[in-house]
Tab-separated table of C-alpha atoms in Angstrom:
chain	number	residue	atom	x	y	z
W	1	MET	CA	33.468	0.607	75.869
W	2	ARG	CA	35.026	-0.911	73.445
W	3	THR	CA	38.005	1.033	73.610
W	4	VAL	CA	38.253	-0.209	76.944
W	5	LEU	CA	37.883	-3.346	76.300
W	6	ARG	CA	40.659	-3.329	73.406
W	7	THR	CA	43.256	-1.893	75.704
W	8	LEU	CA	42.054	-4.063	78.571
W	9	ALA	CA	43.143	-7.247	76.552
W	10	SER	CA	46.756	-6.192	76.137
W	11	SER	CA	46.981	-5.739	80.068
W	12	ARG	CA	48.948	-8.120	82.105
W	13	ALA	CA	46.786	-7.485	84.528
W	14	LEU	CA	44.286	-10.283	82.959
W	15	GLY	CA	43.863	-13.819	84.109
W	16	PRO	CA	43.295	-16.630	81.941
W	17	GLU	CA	39.226	-16.249	83.103
W	18	HIS	CA	39.053	-12.902	81.895
W	19	ILE	CA	40.656	-13.559	78.725
W	20	ASP	CA	37.929	-16.354	77.824
W	21	ALA	CA	35.432	-13.537	78.851
W	22	LEU	CA	36.810	-11.528	75.776
W	23	ILE	CA	36.928	-14.290	73.427
W	24	ASP	CA	33.531	-15.070	73.898
W	25	HIS	CA	32.678	-11.103	73.952
W	26	GLY	CA	33.690	-11.492	70.075
W	27	ASP	CA	34.487	-8.214	69.188
W	28	PRO	CA	37.125	-8.178	66.342
W	29	ASP	CA	39.076	-5.385	67.935
W	30	VAL	CA	39.650	-6.654	70.790
W	31	LEU	CA	40.420	-10.222	69.339
W	32	SER	CA	43.114	-8.781	67.462
W	33	GLU	CA	44.509	-6.940	70.610
W	34	LEU	CA	44.263	-10.745	72.432
W	35	CYS	CA	46.173	-13.048	69.320
W	36	ARG	CA	49.305	-10.067	70.557
W	37	ARG	CA	49.721	-11.373	73.629
W	38	SER	CA	52.103	-14.931	75.086
W	39	ASP	CA	50.139	-16.129	77.658
W	40	LEU	CA	47.172	-17.921	76.054
W	41	THR	CA	46.257	-21.427	76.669
W	42	PRO	CA	45.907	-23.825	73.878
W	43	ARG	CA	42.093	-23.495	73.836
W	44	GLN	CA	42.393	-19.839	73.258
W	45	LEU	CA	44.388	-20.069	70.630
W	46	ASP	CA	42.181	-22.318	68.914
W	47	ALA	CA	39.237	-19.862	69.605
W	48	LEU	CA	41.385	-17.221	67.965
W	49	VAL	CA	42.318	-18.959	65.212
W	50	ALA	CA	38.860	-19.797	64.167
W	51	ASP	CA	37.551	-17.141	64.762
W	52	GLY	CA	40.543	-14.457	62.820
W	53	GLY	CA	41.796	-17.053	60.528
W	54	ARG	CA	45.343	-16.448	58.654
W	55	ALA	CA	45.860	-12.869	60.252
W	56	ALA	CA	45.162	-14.215	63.398
W	57	PHE	CA	47.698	-17.516	63.307
W	58	LEU	CA	50.722	-15.084	61.856
W	59	ALA	CA	49.671	-12.795	64.583
W	60	LEU	CA	50.043	-15.478	67.086
W	61	VAL	CA	53.233	-16.940	65.613
W	62	ARG	CA	54.729	-13.627	66.032
W	63	SER	CA	54.280	-13.201	69.641
W	64	GLY	CA	55.480	-16.105	70.222
W	65	ALA	CA	52.020	-17.730	71.608
W	66	MET	CA	52.182	-20.487	68.976
W	67	PRO	CA	53.371	-23.204	69.626
W	68	GLU	CA	56.530	-24.304	67.136
W	69	GLU	CA	55.192	-27.673	66.429
W	70	ARG	CA	52.249	-26.347	64.913
W	71	ILE	CA	54.223	-23.761	63.150
W	72	PRO	CA	53.880	-25.678	59.203
W	73	ALA	CA	57.547	-25.752	57.804
W	74	ASP	CA	56.685	-25.203	54.533
W	75	ASP	CA	54.581	-22.088	55.443
W	76	PRO	CA	57.745	-19.397	54.375
W	77	GLU	CA	55.756	-16.296	55.232
W	78	ALA	CA	54.428	-18.462	59.043
W	79	GLN	CA	58.329	-19.206	59.254
W	80	LEU	CA	59.756	-15.653	58.971
W	81	ALA	CA	57.163	-14.604	61.101
W	82	ALA	CA	58.671	-17.432	63.805
W	83	VAL	CA	62.406	-15.975	63.517
W	84	GLY	CA	61.223	-12.475	64.509
W	85	ARG	CA	58.592	-13.632	67.788
W	86	PRO	CA	60.405	-13.473	71.673
W	87	ASP	CA	61.731	-16.949	73.560
W	88	PRO	CA	59.107	-17.865	75.634
W	89	ALA	CA	60.883	-17.219	78.713
W	90	GLY	CA	60.774	-13.261	77.470
W	91	ALA	CA	57.826	-13.016	75.586
W	92	GLY	CA	57.081	-9.571	74.207
W	93	ALA	CA	60.257	-7.789	76.038
W	94	ALA	CA	61.742	-6.788	72.414
W	95	ARG	CA	60.688	-6.200	68.722
W	96	PRO	CA	62.522	-8.360	66.120
W	97	ALA	CA	65.210	-6.041	65.428
W	98	ASP	CA	66.270	-5.935	68.593
W	99	ARG	CA	66.420	-9.560	69.208
W	100	PRO	CA	69.997	-11.539	68.946
W	101	VAL	CA	69.854	-13.825	66.021
W	102	THR	CA	70.970	-17.066	67.207
W	103	GLU	CA	72.524	-19.722	65.549
W	104	GLU	CA	69.063	-21.701	65.203
W	105	ARG	CA	67.484	-18.380	63.956
W	106	SER	CA	70.266	-17.939	61.906
W	107	THR	CA	69.630	-20.913	59.512
W	108	THR	CA	66.191	-20.293	59.813
W	109	LEU	CA	66.886	-17.048	58.221
W	110	ARG	CA	68.941	-18.468	55.426
W	111	ILE	CA	66.973	-20.817	54.376
W	112	LEU	CA	64.233	-17.875	53.917
W	113	ALA	CA	66.922	-15.970	51.881
W	114	GLY	CA	66.548	-18.372	49.091
W	115	ASP	CA	63.380	-18.532	49.436
W	116	PRO	CA	61.506	-18.316	45.939
W	117	ASP	CA	59.361	-14.836	46.696
W	118	CYS	CA	61.879	-12.207	47.061
W	119	ALA	CA	60.250	-10.227	49.135
W	120	VAL	CA	60.503	-12.754	52.022
W	121	ALA	CA	64.102	-13.183	50.932
W	122	ALA	CA	64.192	-9.808	51.369
W	123	ALA	CA	63.136	-9.642	54.840
W	124	ALA	CA	65.403	-12.594	55.954
W	125	VAL	CA	68.122	-11.009	54.213
W	126	ARG	CA	67.447	-7.366	56.347
W	127	LEU	CA	67.726	-9.237	59.022
W	128	LEU	CA	70.803	-11.215	58.790
W	129	GLU	CA	72.745	-7.811	58.070
W	130	GLU	CA	71.448	-6.611	60.877
W	131	ALA	CA	72.782	-9.020	63.115
W	132	GLY	CA	76.158	-9.314	61.410
W	133	VAL	CA	75.379	-12.948	59.768
W	134	PRO	CA	75.278	-11.723	56.100
W	135	ASP	CA	73.913	-13.868	53.148
W	136	THR	CA	76.815	-14.381	50.748
W	137	ARG	CA	74.627	-15.108	48.205
W	138	ARG	CA	73.685	-11.125	46.970
W	139	ARG	CA	70.962	-12.157	45.180
W	140	PRO	CA	70.134	-9.910	42.376
W	141	GLU	CA	66.554	-8.893	42.522
W	142	ALA	CA	65.441	-5.344	43.259
W	143	CYS	CA	63.331	-6.184	46.715
W	144	VAL	CA	66.908	-7.760	48.267
W	145	ARG	CA	68.994	-5.333	47.055
W	146	ILE	CA	67.158	-2.571	48.412
W	147	ALA	CA	66.529	-3.936	51.585
W	148	ILE	CA	70.397	-4.444	52.117
W	149	ALA	CA	71.089	-0.798	51.110
W	150	GLY	CA	69.470	0.145	54.127
W	151	THR	CA	71.093	-1.938	56.558
W	152	THR	CA	74.368	-1.624	58.529
W	153	ALA	CA	75.989	-4.121	55.723
W	154	ASP	CA	79.861	-3.494	55.468
W	155	GLY	CA	81.349	-0.725	53.845
W	156	GLU	CA	82.261	-2.609	50.718
W	157	THR	CA	78.938	-4.183	50.172
W	158	LEU	CA	77.306	-0.538	50.373
W	159	ARG	CA	80.247	0.328	47.995
W	160	GLY	CA	79.066	-1.721	45.770
W	161	LEU	CA	75.318	-0.636	45.924
W	162	LEU	CA	76.878	3.118	45.267
W	163	ALA	CA	79.178	2.439	42.351
W	164	VAL	CA	78.538	4.941	39.640
W	165	ASP	CA	78.646	2.379	36.684
W	166	GLY	CA	75.595	0.929	38.425
W	167	PRO	CA	75.720	-1.957	41.028
W	168	PRO	CA	75.983	-5.484	40.386
W	169	PRO	CA	73.100	-6.649	38.018
W	170	LEU	CA	69.972	-5.578	39.468
W	171	VAL	CA	67.097	-8.170	38.410
W	172	PRO	CA	63.045	-6.288	38.524
W	173	CYS	CA	60.974	-8.319	40.534
W	174	PRO	CA	57.546	-8.889	40.753
W	175	HIS	CA	57.275	-5.807	43.705
W	176	ARG	CA	59.518	-3.555	41.318
W	177	PRO	CA	58.794	-4.006	37.572
W	178	ASP	CA	60.633	-0.455	36.392
W	179	PRO	CA	64.197	-1.422	36.398
W	180	ASP	CA	65.284	2.342	36.407
W	181	ALA	CA	62.708	2.842	39.250
W	182	ALA	CA	64.238	0.361	41.264
W	183	LEU	CA	67.846	1.423	40.618
W	184	ALA	CA	66.740	5.191	41.739
W	185	GLU	CA	64.940	4.011	44.883
W	186	LEU	CA	68.352	1.521	45.478
W	187	ARG	CA	70.556	4.634	45.332
W	188	SER	CA	68.071	6.578	47.174
W	189	ALA	CA	68.492	4.524	50.323
W	190	ALA	CA	72.575	3.776	49.673
W	191	VAL	CA	72.986	7.130	50.169
W	192	ARG	CA	70.955	7.840	53.460
W	193	ASN	CA	72.767	4.930	55.279
W	194	ARG	CA	75.228	6.814	57.209
W	195	HIS	CA	77.149	3.820	57.313
W	196	ALA	CA	78.559	3.761	53.547
W	197	PRO	CA	81.717	5.434	52.709
W	198	ALA	CA	81.908	9.016	51.900
W	199	ASP	CA	83.661	8.804	49.098
W	200	ALA	CA	81.413	6.742	47.298
W	201	VAL	CA	78.657	8.740	47.910
W	202	GLU	CA	80.402	11.898	46.812
W	203	GLU	CA	81.050	10.082	43.360
W	204	LEU	CA	77.367	9.201	43.146
W	205	LEU	CA	76.622	12.533	43.885
W	206	ASP	CA	78.643	13.939	41.500
W	207	ALA	CA	77.650	11.580	38.531
W	208	THR	CA	73.967	11.856	39.028
W	209	TRP	CA	73.872	15.567	39.803
W	210	PRO	CA	71.571	16.728	41.262
W	211	ALA	CA	68.670	13.672	41.540
W	212	LEU	CA	70.258	12.585	45.560
W	213	ALA	CA	71.293	15.701	46.508
W	214	ALA	CA	68.450	15.978	49.235
W	215	GLN	CA	68.871	13.098	50.587
W	216	ALA	CA	73.157	13.697	50.834
W	217	ALA	CA	72.012	17.187	52.811
W	218	ALA	CA	69.819	15.727	55.310
W	219	CYS	CA	72.043	12.729	56.262
W	220	TRP	CA	76.019	12.874	55.835
W	221	ALA	CA	78.132	15.532	57.779
W	222	GLY	CA	81.475	14.142	55.363
W	223	LEU	CA	80.756	16.394	52.143
W	224	ARG	CA	83.340	18.381	51.248
W	225	PRO	CA	82.700	22.208	51.502
W	226	GLU	CA	82.500	22.852	47.944
W	227	THR	CA	79.350	20.332	47.821
W	228	TYR	CA	77.113	22.588	50.239
W	229	GLU	CA	77.884	25.292	47.751
W	230	ARG	CA	76.451	23.625	44.943
W	231	LEU	CA	73.974	22.253	47.011
W	232	LEU	CA	72.777	25.645	47.295
W	233	GLY	CA	73.114	26.833	44.046
W	234	LEU	CA	69.960	24.342	43.167
W	235	ASP	CA	67.995	27.022	44.860
W	236	ASP	CA	66.100	24.432	46.033
W	237	PRO	CA	63.715	24.827	49.173
W	238	ARG	CA	64.195	20.907	50.298
W	239	VAL	CA	67.677	21.058	49.677
W	240	THR	CA	68.193	24.223	52.031
W	241	ALA	CA	66.513	23.641	54.710
W	242	ALA	CA	68.289	20.052	54.489
W	243	VAL	CA	71.241	21.864	54.129
W	244	ALA	CA	70.736	24.504	56.968
W	245	GLY	CA	70.011	22.081	59.385
W	246	GLY	CA	72.951	19.230	58.366
W	247	ARG	CA	75.633	17.692	60.448
W	248	GLY	CA	78.387	18.884	58.151
W	249	THR	CA	77.122	22.605	56.928
W	250	PRO	CA	80.264	25.000	57.288
W	251	ALA	CA	79.516	27.963	59.892
W	252	ARG	CA	79.999	30.241	56.872
W	253	LEU	CA	77.183	28.739	55.502
W	254	ILE	CA	75.426	28.479	58.559
W	255	ARG	CA	75.275	32.426	59.097
W	256	HIS	CA	74.571	33.186	55.590
W	257	LEU	CA	71.294	31.146	56.390
W	258	PHE	CA	70.457	32.380	59.254
W	259	ASP	CA	69.498	35.648	57.560
W	260	ALA	CA	69.101	34.646	54.370
W	261	ASP	CA	65.656	35.476	52.855
W	262	TRP	CA	64.535	37.207	56.025
W	263	GLY	CA	65.346	34.766	58.256
W	264	ARG	CA	63.159	31.850	56.096
W	265	TRP	CA	65.684	29.351	57.317
W	266	ARG	CA	66.551	29.935	61.042
W	267	GLY	CA	63.738	27.810	62.401
W	268	ASP	CA	66.121	24.941	60.151
W	269	VAL	CA	69.123	26.249	61.146
W	270	LEU	CA	68.059	26.133	64.927
W	271	GLY	CA	66.334	22.834	64.648
W	272	GLY	CA	69.076	20.745	62.723
W	273	VAL	CA	72.171	19.070	64.486
W	274	GLY	CA	75.208	21.577	63.209
W	275	ALA	CA	77.061	23.357	64.937
W	276	VAL	CA	75.494	27.071	65.658
W	277	PRO	CA	77.530	29.868	65.773
W	278	LEU	CA	77.387	31.038	70.060
W	279	ASP	CA	76.671	34.534	68.476
W	280	LEU	CA	73.376	33.692	66.837
W	281	LEU	CA	71.979	31.730	69.586
W	282	VAL	CA	72.798	34.986	71.913
W	283	ARG	CA	70.826	37.029	68.980
W	284	GLU	CA	68.298	34.739	69.692
W	285	ALA	CA	67.789	34.639	73.530
W	286	LEU	CA	67.475	38.254	73.774
W	287	ALA	CA	64.902	37.915	71.020
W	288	GLY	CA	63.044	36.239	73.573
W	289	ARG	CA	63.730	32.583	71.285
W	290	GLY	CA	65.936	29.994	71.750
W	291	GLY	CA	67.062	26.374	70.282
W	292	GLY	CA	70.099	25.165	68.973
W	293	VAL	CA	71.960	24.809	72.457
W	294	ALA	CA	71.165	21.177	73.171
W	295	HIS	CA	73.777	19.073	71.546
W	296	HIS	CA	76.459	22.372	70.881
W	297	ARG	CA	80.187	21.148	71.470
W	298	ASP	CA	81.448	24.354	72.612
W	299	VAL	CA	81.293	23.924	76.093
W	300	ASP	CA	83.985	26.446	77.102
W	301	GLY	CA	81.669	29.009	75.110
W	302	LEU	CA	78.480	28.195	77.117
W	303	ALA	CA	80.474	28.383	80.190
W	304	ALA	CA	81.687	31.890	79.402
W	305	LEU	CA	77.391	32.225	78.828
W	306	ALA	CA	77.313	31.408	82.434
W	307	GLU	CA	78.144	34.940	83.095
W	308	HIS	CA	76.634	37.229	80.972
W	309	SER	CA	74.889	39.819	82.292
W	310	ASP	CA	71.292	38.964	81.070
W	311	PRO	CA	69.465	36.052	82.096
W	312	ARG	CA	67.941	35.242	78.746
W	313	VAL	CA	71.666	34.336	78.154
W	314	ARG	CA	72.828	32.731	81.578
W	315	MET	CA	69.969	30.352	80.509
W	316	LEU	CA	71.075	28.940	77.441
W	317	PRO	CA	73.950	26.526	79.114
W	318	LEU	CA	71.424	24.802	80.954
W	319	ASP	CA	70.063	23.559	77.737
W	320	ASN	CA	72.545	21.597	77.306
W	321	VAL	CA	74.064	17.978	77.304
W	322	HIS	CA	77.286	18.804	78.525
W	323	LEU	CA	77.005	21.410	80.825
W	324	ARG	CA	79.983	21.397	83.283
W	325	PRO	CA	78.565	20.419	86.790
W	326	GLU	CA	80.654	23.870	88.410
W	327	VAL	CA	78.827	25.684	85.774
W	328	LEU	CA	75.502	24.384	86.593
W	329	ALA	CA	76.550	24.495	90.821
W	330	ARG	CA	77.040	28.387	90.078
W	331	LEU	CA	73.647	28.744	88.441
W	332	VAL	CA	71.249	27.239	91.553
W	333	ASP	CA	72.556	30.067	93.033
W	334	ASP	CA	71.492	33.159	90.456
W	335	PRO	CA	69.936	35.794	91.288
W	336	ASP	CA	67.210	35.393	88.967
W	337	PRO	CA	64.550	33.502	89.961
W	338	ALA	CA	63.770	31.416	86.586
W	339	VAL	CA	67.650	30.862	86.030
W	340	ALA	CA	67.898	29.544	89.542
W	341	LEU	CA	64.615	26.841	89.303
W	342	ARG	CA	66.032	25.612	86.251
W	343	ALA	CA	69.171	25.385	87.229
W	344	ALA	CA	67.906	23.203	90.299
W	345	LEU	CA	65.391	20.938	88.061
W	346	ARG	CA	68.559	20.236	85.977
W	347	SER	CA	70.836	19.288	89.142
W	348	ARG	CA	69.032	16.003	89.794
W	349	ASP	CA	69.616	16.627	93.772
W	350	PRO	CA	66.794	16.309	95.724
W	351	GLU	CA	67.658	19.009	98.144
W	352	ARG	CA	68.339	21.543	95.662
W	353	LEU	CA	64.485	20.816	94.818
W	354	ARG	CA	62.933	20.775	97.589
W	355	ALA	CA	65.308	24.423	98.468
W	356	ALA	CA	63.913	25.878	95.090
W	357	ALA	CA	60.097	24.639	96.194
W	358	GLU	CA	60.471	26.584	99.143
W	359	ARG	CA	62.195	29.448	97.578
W	360	PHE	CA	59.386	29.688	94.982
W	361	GLY	CA	56.309	28.168	96.517
W	362	PRO	CA	53.383	26.828	94.555
W	363	GLY	CA	54.643	28.898	91.142
W	364	SER	CA	57.469	26.118	91.041
W	365	HIS	CA	55.298	23.077	91.637
W	366	THR	CA	54.572	21.864	88.303
W	367	PRO	CA	58.301	21.737	86.970
W	368	ILE	CA	59.509	20.246	89.784
W	369	ALA	CA	56.257	17.513	89.823
W	370	ARG	CA	57.184	17.118	86.557
W	371	GLU	CA	60.814	15.578	87.382
W	372	LEU	CA	60.718	11.770	87.048
W	373	TRP	CA	63.363	11.860	90.010
W	374	CYS	CA	61.267	14.010	92.150
W	375	PRO	CA	60.883	12.056	96.130
W	376	ALA	CA	57.800	10.622	97.061
W	377	ASP	CA	57.977	13.179	100.074
W	378	LEU	CA	57.770	16.454	97.930
W	379	LEU	CA	55.773	15.275	95.874
W	380	LEU	CA	53.084	15.093	99.075
W	381	THR	CA	53.917	18.501	100.216
W	382	VAL	CA	53.180	19.753	96.435
W	383	ALA	CA	49.982	17.721	96.205
W	384	GLN	CA	48.790	18.804	100.247
W	385	ASP	CA	48.946	22.823	99.300
W	386	ARG	CA	45.615	23.319	98.535
W	387	ASP	CA	47.846	26.553	96.340
W	388	THR	CA	49.363	24.284	94.167
W	389	PRO	CA	47.962	24.531	90.268
W	390	PHE	CA	45.756	21.853	89.462
W	391	GLU	CA	47.729	21.043	86.851
W	392	ALA	CA	50.820	20.488	88.657
W	393	ALA	CA	48.469	18.056	90.812
W	394	LEU	CA	47.767	16.012	87.610
W	395	VAL	CA	51.356	15.951	87.106
W	396	VAL	CA	51.837	14.538	91.077
W	397	ALA	CA	48.948	11.881	90.066
W	398	ASP	CA	50.666	10.693	87.268
W	399	HIS	CA	54.044	10.220	88.569
W	400	ARG	CA	55.927	7.302	88.676
W	401	ASN	CA	57.083	8.159	92.536
W	402	ALA	CA	53.599	8.312	94.037
W	403	THR	CA	52.420	6.749	96.774
W	404	PRO	CA	48.810	5.575	97.728
W	405	GLU	CA	49.191	8.531	100.531
W	406	VAL	CA	50.159	10.491	98.009
W	407	LEU	CA	47.682	9.333	95.576
W	408	ASP	CA	45.122	10.100	98.723
W	409	ALA	CA	46.351	13.857	98.632
W	410	CYS	CA	45.612	14.563	95.091
W	411	LEU	CA	42.369	13.141	95.513
W	412	ASP	CA	41.183	14.860	98.731
W	413	HIS	CA	42.869	18.325	97.660
W	414	HIS	CA	42.078	18.681	94.232
W	415	PRO	CA	39.438	16.653	92.996
W	416	GLY	CA	38.255	16.253	90.079
W	417	PRO	CA	37.482	13.567	87.049
W	418	GLU	CA	40.729	14.793	85.454
W	419	MET	CA	41.947	13.408	88.420
W	420	ASP	CA	40.076	10.158	89.246
W	421	GLU	CA	41.560	9.444	85.873
W	422	ALA	CA	44.939	10.285	86.460
W	423	VAL	CA	44.952	8.093	89.853
W	424	VAL	CA	43.450	4.891	88.437
W	425	GLU	CA	45.982	4.922	85.740
W	426	ASN	CA	49.162	5.274	88.215
W	427	GLN	CA	50.394	1.585	88.642
W	428	ALA	CA	50.598	3.062	92.175
W	429	ALA	CA	47.042	2.833	93.259
W	430	SER	CA	45.903	1.091	95.949
W	431	PRO	CA	43.735	-1.570	95.366
W	432	GLU	CA	40.632	0.293	97.517
W	433	GLN	CA	41.749	3.123	95.577
W	434	LEU	CA	40.989	1.690	92.111
W	435	ASP	CA	38.065	-0.274	93.260
W	436	ARG	CA	36.156	2.926	94.507
W	437	LEU	CA	37.027	5.190	91.467
W	438	VAL	CA	36.402	1.857	89.105
W	439	ARG	CA	32.569	0.618	90.538
W	440	GLY	CA	31.481	4.350	89.856
W	441	GLY	CA	30.960	3.358	86.245
W	442	VAL	CA	32.324	6.862	84.569
W	443	LEU	CA	33.335	6.095	81.337
W	444	PRO	CA	36.514	8.161	81.018
W	445	VAL	CA	38.075	6.547	84.262
W	446	LEU	CA	37.180	2.899	83.536
W	447	ARG	CA	39.145	3.484	79.685
W	448	ALA	CA	41.776	5.043	82.433
W	449	ALA	CA	41.711	1.912	84.780
W	450	ALA	CA	42.322	-0.398	81.581
W	451	ARG	CA	45.819	0.828	81.032
W	452	ASN	CA	46.889	0.282	84.426
W	453	PRO	CA	49.066	-2.697	84.068
W	454	GLU	CA	48.889	-3.997	87.949
W	455	LEU	CA	45.023	-4.187	88.160
W	456	PRO	CA	44.188	-6.734	91.122
W	457	PRO	CA	41.821	-9.223	89.777
W	458	ARG	CA	38.706	-7.519	91.329
W	459	VAL	CA	38.872	-4.544	89.496
W	460	VAL	CA	39.957	-6.447	86.516
W	461	ASP	CA	36.342	-8.385	87.310
W	462	ALA	CA	34.542	-5.083	88.333
W	463	ILE	CA	35.303	-3.556	84.532
W	464	LEU	CA	34.442	-6.569	82.752
W	465	ALA	CA	30.787	-6.646	84.516
W	466	LEU	CA	30.047	-3.330	83.661
W	467	ALA	CA	31.133	-3.700	80.227
W	468	LEU	CA	29.789	-6.889	79.494
W	469	GLY	CA	26.882	-7.273	81.455
W	470	PRO	CA	23.345	-7.182	80.676
W	471	ARG	CA	22.653	-3.636	81.534
W	472	THR	CA	25.673	-2.075	79.756
W	473	PRO	CA	24.599	1.029	77.546
W	474	ALA	CA	24.469	0.593	73.788
W	475	CYS	CA	25.787	3.861	73.745
W	476	TRP	CA	29.908	2.354	75.322
W	477	ARG	CA	29.595	-0.939	73.506
């Protein structure tokens, strides 16, 4: 039952009295989850700090629950945690890196960037760089320099870190005492940074060859063609795999790697981000395999494949994000059922989806139900059909567009323990459905219900009564 309580501790369905009950329960894992909440009362804050000590205090600062007046000004770690906390109006809504650095936070970060502890300074500098308000002091400690190397710092700053004769003096620090290891880590981080100037990357690659080859091959699209030849000449499997799936690998080398070593690198080619020649993709499709199509830029070539005589090849354009509307419209009426169903799913047109469900019957219900935009009336049709596969009915019960009527149809026509779990986890479940299923006391159902953020208070009361009551089985605790 601990997992039920831990999940419930982070739910927005809890009221103050429910949080009090969980604090009184005293389970360390549950208390740790409660520290992430931003709706705690002063009394609850005191209780959590008394139980969890320093770790609980910092967690409460990060969540935004701890009032600013209770955060010591002479505690750098707490001040840094406070910079990344959410504003009270949107508590818990974003991660620190996603939040704008306001003028007030920028001032705090600049102070922290000068902290004697270079790990604290590095964290502050990273946030400043990402916010576009860099710290101009450019401290020399290894921690700080490495933090800058992985950010969206300006090109000239990254060029300095990539300089062949070494960056501006880099000072070892307690966290990275070995200067050679620190320099290697800094260069590795900078080479993997796609904001770094390409010419500086090439120059450093030449000077340190082949130490940084694998990182550059995996991250860069702007390398010279001869550089890719040199990379393959290393005969290093990691480097070859990176080149096979790399952004800028020339087509000639992709063709070579596709068949080299009895197809050893074929998966890397198809799973990478390079432009795989279409004739190779056709070969894969005819062999019953796929891949490499999703972000392909040759839209004219893909449109031509929609006219191919083999349905396996006509399926290829449907996996591409740049598919033209007229090509899609043509494939919706394809004589091959698999192609036509895939095209209907890709169309995001409810009428085409209804037509596909009627044309292809229960065999099409699972992929249709998996579409996030599937309308509620079609979900109801799928749920009420007793020939619908149970897997499809489970997908319906989990669907965001399901209604209480749809969920009742799932429970009536496709009963089972897994169905009960799917229904109680759906935010559309009615209070009556939730109350009936939760009061059965089945542990997996309670776990699923705890994940539902829209539980009514009486259902939360029922879960807590089962989990914390004197008759709770010991194996559940």
